[in-house]
Amino acid sequence: MTRTSDRSGHIELVTIYEISKVLGSSLDLSITLREVLHVLSSHIGARRGMISLMHESGELHLVSASGITQEEFARGRYRAGEGITGRVFQTGVASVVTDISKEPLFLGRTRSLEENEGKSIAFIAVPIKVVRETLGVLSIDRVVDGNDGMHSYDNDVRLLTMVANLIGQTVRLYRNVTAERTQFIEEKKRLQQELHGKYSIDNVIGISKAMQQVFAEVHQSAPSRSTMLLRGESGTGKEVIARAIHYLSPRKDMPFIKVNCAALSETLLESELFGHEKGAFTGAQAERKGRFELAHKGTLFLDEIGEISPAFQAKLLRVLQEREFERVGGSRSIKVDVRLITATNRDLEKAVAANEFRADLYYRINVVSIFIPPLRERREDIPHLIEYFVKKFGEENGREMTISPQAVNVMVNCYWPGNVRELENCVERTATMARGNTINEINFSCQQNKCLTQHLHAPAHLAADAIVGQSSVDESGTAVISLRDLRPGAAAAADQPPTTERERLIWALEQCGWVQAKAARVLNISPRQMGYALQKYNIEVKKF
């Protein structure tokens, strides 16, 4: 008797251990519950196993089973108090039927009676509880062994009750997680709809405070006729914002014409914008309308406005003042109704002060100014941009691409001097070269020290973010000033460094007697990065 008891206890312990591992392996309820029933089947010889849980309808629905067909599974529904399963759920008390063929309450919806083949089938059902709440019923049936007695059934009830308690905790955890996830998704949808109704622009991703400010300014200014100036670094999306302004304006059904002023010489730019008459110059074999005429009643977007020559600035100023012009080689004035949107990445105020840009033209184009922040100042938008670009790449190339959280973290922490354009190119390049369908951290060029942008812009990055170490003394006894000491307002013995990258490099070299290695330590960069930076800004190192 003692050996039998010890063996029974050992089986129970092993069964509980295996089931606890199964329940802790996944939050996919259908998989874990099915595995639990398989463990019970193998350890205690259950012919069939069933787990029923309370449904929203108020009925008990079979959610997992072993040893039955799909058709039988579909019939596994019970009302509270209906049959043995329904009664166990209603009373919260376990039930043992030693022979289901002699039990009138046994409904047999899974056809257990039809398949007993003359053998006695025992049915054991226990409630699945959490504290005092009954969530469902765990039941098994098995062929009765001649040696089975009430002691054996008591052991089964005890084991199944422990298993049911573990299942109850798992079900409660699963439902809590599901409810929280549903609430999160609903809240996310609500916020997205709210943002879409307030400050959103088609084809522009931006949930950050900085971009929401841009969206608000775009929505506010788009309905007007005012000339607009979009400012921001290269790659921040000035053209996309210009298109958004056009399509949010009353001119949305009229043409949107764009011209890159930096891509054309002064002569070609004049012909491109104003058009030309036949025979105006060599090759002008026919009359041609300019972009101003083509944009009549619509919007004309002049990108890189800060790059036009002083002579052409005067011609453009007259068009903005009079809203009329003559074609190249012509004498007839042409009036146009065009809304002008300009964009630049230059510091126009500095250019005006240096007499490189006309002040009167500056005042004409700077009626409404919108600053588009660089990507490093709105890092919370980066994961959403990455998701969009990865999906776009997959659709264009017929690949199901994903990106790991570690890879996203790498990109979030990059400096991105080329902004959104550089981010898109980085995603496309990395996805193209990735061997599988997942972009991992190691796939990025910067993780293999092959990112040229990282080398070229390292001084600016380090200076801007002030990635610093402590002040130290080199082998010659010269004090090496860390970038922490170089922050404005820091108690440094030397003068504060200038703000531009080129001036900062020259400043560091001057502080170190034009010794590149020392200047690199001052800026907390490698000598190799120092060499790249000197080449980039064409700085000639003085020799003494």
mmCIF file of C-alpha atoms in Angstrom, residues 148-434:
data_model
loop_
_atom_site.group_PDB
_atom_site.id
_atom_site.type_symbol
_atom_site.label_atom_id
_atom_site.label_comp_id
_atom_site.label_asym_id
_atom_site.label_seq_id
_atom_site.Cartn_x
_atom_site.Cartn_y
_atom_site.Cartn_z
ATOM 1 C CA ASP A 148 -9.964 1.057 -9.577
ATOM 2 C CA GLY A 149 -11.669 1.982 -6.334
ATOM 3 C CA MET A 150 -12.878 5.133 -4.650
ATOM 4 C CA HIS A 151 -9.334 5.712 -3.374
ATOM 5 C CA SER A 152 -8.135 5.910 -6.979
ATOM 6 C CA TYR A 153 -10.907 8.389 -7.873
ATOM 7 C CA ASP A 154 -10.030 10.509 -4.834
ATOM 8 C CA ASN A 155 -6.465 10.735 -6.118
ATOM 9 C CA ASP A 156 -7.758 11.756 -9.570
ATOM 10 C CA VAL A 157 -10.021 14.437 -8.084
ATOM 11 C CA ARG A 158 -7.169 15.810 -5.989
ATOM 12 C CA LEU A 159 -4.796 15.933 -8.956
ATOM 13 C CA LEU A 160 -7.388 17.455 -11.310
ATOM 14 C CA THR A 161 -8.301 20.068 -8.691
ATOM 15 C CA MET A 162 -4.663 21.182 -8.477
ATOM 16 C CA VAL A 163 -4.448 21.296 -12.275
ATOM 17 C CA ALA A 164 -7.737 23.225 -12.457
ATOM 18 C CA ASN A 165 -6.361 25.815 -10.018
ATOM 19 C CA LEU A 166 -3.300 26.317 -12.202
ATOM 20 C CA ILE A 167 -5.527 26.609 -15.282
ATOM 21 C CA GLY A 168 -7.709 29.173 -13.479
ATOM 22 C CA GLN A 169 -4.713 31.386 -12.712
ATOM 23 C CA THR A 170 -3.556 31.152 -16.331
ATOM 24 C CA VAL A 171 -7.016 31.957 -17.704
ATOM 25 C CA ARG A 172 -7.308 34.978 -15.387
ATOM 26 C CA LEU A 173 -3.853 36.212 -16.447
ATOM 27 C CA TYR A 174 -4.682 35.685 -20.124
ATOM 28 C CA ARG A 175 -7.951 37.584 -19.820
ATOM 29 C CA ASN A 176 -6.279 40.464 -17.969
ATOM 30 C CA VAL A 177 -3.557 40.716 -20.619
ATOM 31 C CA THR A 178 -6.137 40.508 -23.407
ATOM 32 C CA ALA A 179 -8.294 43.195 -21.776
ATOM 33 C CA GLU A 180 -5.303 45.503 -21.301
ATOM 34 C CA ARG A 181 -4.178 44.955 -24.884
ATOM 35 C CA THR A 182 -7.679 45.626 -26.197
ATOM 36 C CA GLN A 183 -7.872 48.768 -24.107
ATOM 37 C CA PHE A 184 -4.450 49.864 -25.372
ATOM 38 C CA ILE A 185 -5.429 49.294 -29.012
ATOM 39 C CA GLU A 186 -8.717 51.154 -28.560
ATOM 40 C CA GLU A 187 -6.909 54.028 -26.858
ATOM 41 C CA LYS A 188 -4.338 54.109 -29.650
ATOM 42 C CA LYS A 189 -7.084 54.195 -32.287
ATOM 43 C CA ARG A 190 -8.886 56.929 -30.383
ATOM 44 C CA LEU A 191 -5.761 59.047 -30.147
ATOM 45 C CA GLN A 192 -4.934 58.453 -33.811
ATOM 46 C CA GLN A 193 -8.448 59.484 -34.826
ATOM 47 C CA GLU A 194 -8.221 62.498 -32.550
ATOM 48 C CA LEU A 195 -4.871 63.499 -34.005
ATOM 49 C CA HIS A 196 -6.114 62.837 -37.527
ATOM 50 C CA GLY A 197 -9.038 65.108 -36.882
ATOM 51 C CA LYS A 198 -6.816 67.833 -35.434
ATOM 52 C CA TYR A 199 -3.261 67.866 -36.616
ATOM 53 C CA SER A 200 -2.349 65.340 -39.270
ATOM 54 C CA ILE A 201 -1.176 65.451 -42.853
ATOM 55 C CA ASP A 202 -1.530 62.689 -45.406
ATOM 56 C CA ASN A 203 1.776 60.927 -46.167
ATOM 57 C CA VAL A 204 3.539 62.717 -43.297
ATOM 58 C CA ILE A 205 4.383 60.807 -40.109
ATOM 59 C CA GLY A 206 4.741 62.866 -36.965
ATOM 60 C CA ILE A 207 3.366 62.266 -33.479
ATOM 61 C CA SER A 208 6.049 64.314 -31.740
ATOM 62 C CA LYS A 209 5.242 67.677 -30.231
ATOM 63 C CA ALA A 210 7.518 69.416 -32.731
ATOM 64 C CA MET A 211 5.746 67.900 -35.753
ATOM 65 C CA GLN A 212 2.317 68.471 -34.260
ATOM 66 C CA GLN A 213 3.265 72.152 -34.110
ATOM 67 C CA VAL A 214 4.222 72.007 -37.803
ATOM 68 C CA PHE A 215 0.906 70.316 -38.660
ATOM 69 C CA ALA A 216 -1.014 72.956 -36.730
ATOM 70 C CA GLU A 217 0.786 75.758 -38.591
ATOM 71 C CA VAL A 218 0.169 74.042 -41.939
ATOM 72 C CA HIS A 219 -3.570 73.686 -41.259
ATOM 73 C CA GLN A 220 -3.727 77.289 -40.077
ATOM 74 C CA SER A 221 -1.890 78.801 -43.052
ATOM 75 C CA ALA A 222 -2.973 76.535 -45.935
ATOM 76 C CA PRO A 223 -6.352 78.214 -46.688
ATOM 77 C CA SER A 224 -4.732 81.648 -47.153
ATOM 78 C CA ARG A 225 -3.015 83.125 -50.223
ATOM 79 C CA SER A 226 0.111 84.098 -48.280
ATOM 80 C CA THR A 227 3.588 83.411 -49.631
ATOM 81 C CA MET A 228 5.299 80.844 -47.421
ATOM 82 C CA LEU A 229 8.872 79.987 -46.515
ATOM 83 C CA LEU A 230 9.659 76.454 -45.347
ATOM 84 C CA ARG A 231 12.888 76.203 -43.384
ATOM 85 C CA GLY A 232 14.789 73.164 -42.266
ATOM 86 C CA GLU A 233 17.781 70.978 -42.933
ATOM 87 C CA SER A 234 18.124 68.930 -46.091
ATOM 88 C CA GLY A 235 15.988 65.792 -46.000
ATOM 89 C CA THR A 236 13.435 66.983 -43.445
ATOM 90 C CA GLY A 237 10.551 66.797 -45.931
ATOM 91 C CA LYS A 238 10.006 70.387 -47.032
ATOM 92 C CA GLU A 239 8.589 69.336 -50.410
ATOM 93 C CA VAL A 240 6.097 66.979 -48.741
ATOM 94 C CA ILE A 241 4.937 69.803 -46.468
ATOM 95 C CA ALA A 242 4.643 72.116 -49.486
ATOM 96 C CA ARG A 243 2.399 69.594 -51.242
ATOM 97 C CA ALA A 244 0.311 69.268 -48.099
ATOM 98 C CA ILE A 245 -0.180 73.029 -47.974
ATOM 99 C CA HIS A 246 -1.308 72.996 -51.600
ATOM 100 C CA TYR A 247 -3.778 70.124 -51.157
ATOM 101 C CA LEU A 248 -5.219 71.687 -48.006
ATOM 102 C CA SER A 249 -5.763 75.002 -49.796
ATOM 103 C CA PRO A 250 -8.600 76.149 -52.096
ATOM 104 C CA ARG A 251 -6.141 75.643 -54.977
ATOM 105 C CA LYS A 252 -5.979 71.876 -54.466
ATOM 106 C CA ASP A 253 -7.631 71.119 -57.827
ATOM 107 C CA MET A 254 -5.155 73.328 -59.715
ATOM 108 C CA PRO A 255 -1.503 72.526 -60.616
ATOM 109 C CA PHE A 256 1.273 72.078 -58.088
ATOM 110 C CA ILE A 257 4.547 72.909 -59.860
ATOM 111 C CA LYS A 258 7.972 72.473 -58.287
ATOM 112 C CA VAL A 259 11.399 73.779 -59.289
ATOM 113 C CA ASN A 260 14.766 73.102 -57.672
ATOM 114 C CA CYS A 261 16.597 76.397 -57.975
ATOM 115 C CA ALA A 262 19.973 74.898 -57.065
ATOM 116 C CA ALA A 263 19.849 72.439 -59.963
ATOM 117 C CA LEU A 264 19.783 75.090 -62.718
ATOM 118 C CA SER A 265 22.092 77.874 -63.819
ATOM 119 C CA GLU A 266 20.814 81.440 -63.783
ATOM 120 C CA THR A 267 20.038 81.443 -67.543
ATOM 121 C CA LEU A 268 18.276 78.083 -67.479
ATOM 122 C CA LEU A 269 16.384 79.010 -64.314
ATOM 123 C CA GLU A 270 15.048 82.186 -65.942
ATOM 124 C CA SER A 271 13.853 80.235 -68.977
ATOM 125 C CA GLU A 272 12.430 77.489 -66.773
ATOM 126 C CA LEU A 273 10.411 79.876 -64.593
ATOM 127 C CA PHE A 274 9.367 82.529 -67.116
ATOM 128 C CA GLY A 275 9.411 80.552 -70.374
ATOM 129 C CA HIS A 276 10.824 81.820 -73.669
ATOM 130 C CA GLU A 277 9.748 83.005 -77.093
ATOM 131 C CA LYS A 278 10.665 81.249 -80.303
ATOM 132 C CA GLY A 279 14.187 82.231 -81.361
ATOM 133 C CA ALA A 280 15.015 83.847 -78.004
ATOM 134 C CA PHE A 281 18.314 81.927 -77.944
ATOM 135 C CA THR A 282 20.047 79.100 -79.744
ATOM 136 C CA GLY A 283 17.878 76.023 -79.531
ATOM 137 C CA ALA A 284 14.642 77.912 -78.757
ATOM 138 C CA GLN A 285 12.792 76.475 -81.741
ATOM 139 C CA ALA A 286 9.316 77.063 -80.339
ATOM 140 C CA GLU A 287 7.481 79.156 -77.809
ATOM 141 C CA ARG A 288 7.551 77.597 -74.336
ATOM 142 C CA LYS A 289 5.541 78.377 -71.236
ATOM 143 C CA GLY A 290 7.422 78.775 -67.985
ATOM 144 C CA ARG A 291 6.606 77.293 -64.603
ATOM 145 C CA PHE A 292 4.845 80.466 -63.462
ATOM 146 C CA GLU A 293 2.381 80.152 -66.332
ATOM 147 C CA LEU A 294 1.932 76.433 -65.789
ATOM 148 C CA ALA A 295 1.146 77.086 -62.126
ATOM 149 C CA HIS A 296 -1.540 79.692 -62.901
ATOM 150 C CA LYS A 297 -4.347 79.472 -60.296
ATOM 151 C CA GLY A 298 -2.247 76.855 -58.478
ATOM 152 C CA THR A 299 0.918 76.693 -56.397
ATOM 153 C CA LEU A 300 4.567 77.129 -57.388
ATOM 154 C CA PHE A 301 7.154 75.563 -55.070
ATOM 155 C CA LEU A 302 10.697 76.941 -55.337
ATOM 156 C CA ASP A 303 13.082 74.684 -53.486
ATOM 157 C CA GLU A 304 16.570 75.872 -52.448
ATOM 158 C CA ILE A 305 15.575 79.512 -52.877
ATOM 159 C CA GLY A 306 18.703 80.577 -51.013
ATOM 160 C CA GLU A 307 20.921 79.349 -53.877
ATOM 161 C CA ILE A 308 19.741 81.771 -56.594
ATOM 162 C CA SER A 309 22.157 84.458 -57.782
ATOM 163 C CA PRO A 310 21.795 88.145 -56.786
ATOM 164 C CA ALA A 311 20.946 89.070 -60.405
ATOM 165 C CA PHE A 312 18.097 86.587 -60.566
ATOM 166 C CA GLN A 313 16.899 87.633 -57.108
ATOM 167 C CA ALA A 314 16.043 91.054 -58.585
ATOM 168 C CA LYS A 315 14.030 89.463 -61.428
ATOM 169 C CA LEU A 316 12.153 87.223 -59.054
ATOM 170 C CA LEU A 317 11.396 90.168 -56.761
ATOM 171 C CA ARG A 318 9.595 92.005 -59.566
ATOM 172 C CA VAL A 319 7.391 88.984 -60.275
ATOM 173 C CA LEU A 320 6.437 88.738 -56.610
ATOM 174 C CA GLN A 321 5.654 92.447 -56.424
ATOM 175 C CA GLU A 322 3.775 92.894 -59.709
ATOM 176 C CA ARG A 323 2.543 89.316 -60.303
ATOM 177 C CA GLU A 324 3.601 89.722 -63.924
ATOM 178 C CA PHE A 325 6.671 88.939 -66.053
ATOM 179 C CA GLU A 326 7.937 88.693 -69.628
ATOM 180 C CA ARG A 327 9.172 85.537 -71.254
ATOM 181 C CA VAL A 328 12.830 85.371 -72.246
ATOM 182 C CA GLY A 329 13.109 87.150 -75.599
ATOM 183 C CA GLY A 330 9.611 88.608 -75.290
ATOM 184 C CA SER A 331 8.166 92.022 -74.477
ATOM 185 C CA ARG A 332 4.562 91.151 -73.604
ATOM 186 C CA SER A 333 3.736 91.184 -69.904
ATOM 187 C CA ILE A 334 1.994 88.083 -68.634
ATOM 188 C CA LYS A 335 -0.064 88.230 -65.456
ATOM 189 C CA VAL A 336 -0.393 85.159 -63.271
ATOM 190 C CA ASP A 337 -2.247 84.183 -60.138
ATOM 191 C CA VAL A 338 0.168 81.914 -58.312
ATOM 192 C CA ARG A 339 0.680 81.083 -54.676
ATOM 193 C CA LEU A 340 4.402 80.877 -53.997
ATOM 194 C CA ILE A 341 5.944 78.465 -51.489
ATOM 195 C CA THR A 342 9.716 78.585 -51.086
ATOM 196 C CA ALA A 343 12.105 76.404 -49.119
ATOM 197 C CA THR A 344 15.705 76.627 -47.984
ATOM 198 C CA ASN A 345 18.174 74.981 -45.654
ATOM 199 C CA ARG A 346 20.332 78.121 -45.480
ATOM 200 C CA ASP A 347 20.446 80.764 -42.766
ATOM 201 C CA LEU A 348 18.844 83.536 -44.827
ATOM 202 C CA GLU A 349 19.248 86.136 -42.073
ATOM 203 C CA LYS A 350 22.995 85.548 -42.104
ATOM 204 C CA ALA A 351 22.997 85.661 -45.918
ATOM 205 C CA VAL A 352 21.141 89.007 -45.837
ATOM 206 C CA ALA A 353 23.659 90.405 -43.338
ATOM 207 C CA ALA A 354 26.499 89.279 -45.625
ATOM 208 C CA ASN A 355 24.801 90.914 -48.668
ATOM 209 C CA GLU A 356 24.437 87.513 -50.314
ATOM 210 C CA PHE A 357 20.634 87.649 -50.341
ATOM 211 C CA ARG A 358 18.456 90.682 -50.998
ATOM 212 C CA ALA A 359 16.702 91.951 -47.917
ATOM 213 C CA ASP A 360 13.628 93.076 -49.900
ATOM 214 C CA LEU A 361 13.258 89.621 -51.458
ATOM 215 C CA TYR A 362 13.710 88.038 -48.037
ATOM 216 C CA TYR A 363 10.788 90.068 -46.672
ATOM 217 C CA ARG A 364 8.670 89.118 -49.692
ATOM 218 C CA ILE A 365 9.118 85.365 -49.312
ATOM 219 C CA ASN A 366 9.135 85.316 -45.520
ATOM 220 C CA VAL A 367 5.483 86.247 -45.004
ATOM 221 C CA VAL A 368 4.604 82.996 -43.235
ATOM 222 C CA SER A 369 7.550 80.909 -42.087
ATOM 223 C CA ILE A 370 7.377 77.288 -40.936
ATOM 224 C CA PHE A 371 10.405 75.572 -39.426
ATOM 225 C CA ILE A 372 10.581 71.802 -39.960
ATOM 226 C CA PRO A 373 12.649 70.240 -37.155
ATOM 227 C CA PRO A 374 15.515 67.846 -37.875
ATOM 228 C CA LEU A 375 14.944 64.173 -37.162
ATOM 229 C CA ARG A 376 17.248 64.172 -34.113
ATOM 230 C CA GLU A 377 14.875 66.645 -32.425
ATOM 231 C CA ARG A 378 11.839 64.383 -32.869
ATOM 232 C CA ARG A 379 13.202 60.940 -32.116
ATOM 233 C CA GLU A 380 9.799 59.628 -31.003
ATOM 234 C CA ASP A 381 8.792 59.708 -34.691
ATOM 235 C CA ILE A 382 11.682 57.461 -35.777
ATOM 236 C CA PRO A 383 10.083 54.059 -34.898
ATOM 237 C CA HIS A 384 6.944 54.999 -36.839
ATOM 238 C CA LEU A 385 9.007 56.150 -39.833
ATOM 239 C CA ILE A 386 11.018 52.919 -39.715
ATOM 240 C CA GLU A 387 7.832 50.844 -39.657
ATOM 241 C CA TYR A 388 6.490 52.757 -42.670
ATOM 242 C CA PHE A 389 9.708 52.450 -44.707
ATOM 243 C CA VAL A 390 10.144 48.734 -43.906
ATOM 244 C CA LYS A 391 6.557 48.056 -44.992
ATOM 245 C CA LYS A 392 7.045 50.158 -48.127
ATOM 246 C CA PHE A 393 10.223 48.245 -49.026
ATOM 247 C CA GLY A 394 8.469 44.920 -48.506
ATOM 248 C CA GLU A 395 5.545 45.888 -50.738
ATOM 249 C CA GLU A 396 7.820 47.190 -53.505
ATOM 250 C CA ASN A 397 10.103 44.151 -53.444
ATOM 251 C CA GLY A 398 7.639 41.371 -52.644
ATOM 252 C CA ARG A 399 9.255 40.523 -49.304
ATOM 253 C CA GLU A 400 7.738 40.191 -45.834
ATOM 254 C CA MET A 401 10.290 42.323 -44.002
ATOM 255 C CA THR A 402 10.414 42.918 -40.247
ATOM 256 C CA ILE A 403 12.885 44.715 -38.000
ATOM 257 C CA SER A 404 14.066 43.663 -34.554
ATOM 258 C CA PRO A 405 13.657 45.929 -31.481
ATOM 259 C CA GLN A 406 17.457 46.073 -31.143
ATOM 260 C CA ALA A 407 17.770 47.328 -34.716
ATOM 261 C CA VAL A 408 15.108 49.982 -34.094
ATOM 262 C CA ASN A 409 17.028 51.082 -31.008
ATOM 263 C CA VAL A 410 20.197 51.540 -33.091
ATOM 264 C CA MET A 411 18.355 53.775 -35.543
ATOM 265 C CA VAL A 412 16.609 55.782 -32.842
ATOM 266 C CA ASN A 413 19.988 56.710 -31.369
ATOM 267 C CA CYS A 414 21.623 57.762 -34.658
ATOM 268 C CA TYR A 415 22.333 61.445 -35.353
ATOM 269 C CA TRP A 416 20.730 61.458 -38.846
ATOM 270 C CA PRO A 417 22.388 64.508 -40.446
ATOM 271 C CA GLY A 418 20.478 63.641 -43.632
ATOM 272 C CA ASN A 419 17.214 63.420 -41.686
ATOM 273 C CA VAL A 420 14.188 61.512 -43.057
ATOM 274 C CA ARG A 421 15.754 61.056 -46.495
ATOM 275 C CA GLU A 422 18.841 59.470 -44.964
ATOM 276 C CA LEU A 423 16.681 57.287 -42.702
ATOM 277 C CA GLU A 424 14.719 55.981 -45.684
ATOM 278 C CA ASN A 425 17.912 55.267 -47.614
ATOM 279 C CA CYS A 426 19.407 53.480 -44.610
ATOM 280 C CA VAL A 427 16.317 51.267 -44.241
ATOM 281 C CA GLU A 428 16.287 50.452 -47.961
ATOM 282 C CA ARG A 429 20.031 49.716 -48.076
ATOM 283 C CA THR A 430 19.966 47.536 -44.964
ATOM 284 C CA ALA A 431 16.813 45.665 -46.029
ATOM 285 C CA THR A 432 18.320 45.023 -49.456
ATOM 286 C CA MET A 433 21.520 43.569 -48.018
ATOM 287 C CA ALA A 434 19.829 41.592 -45.209
#
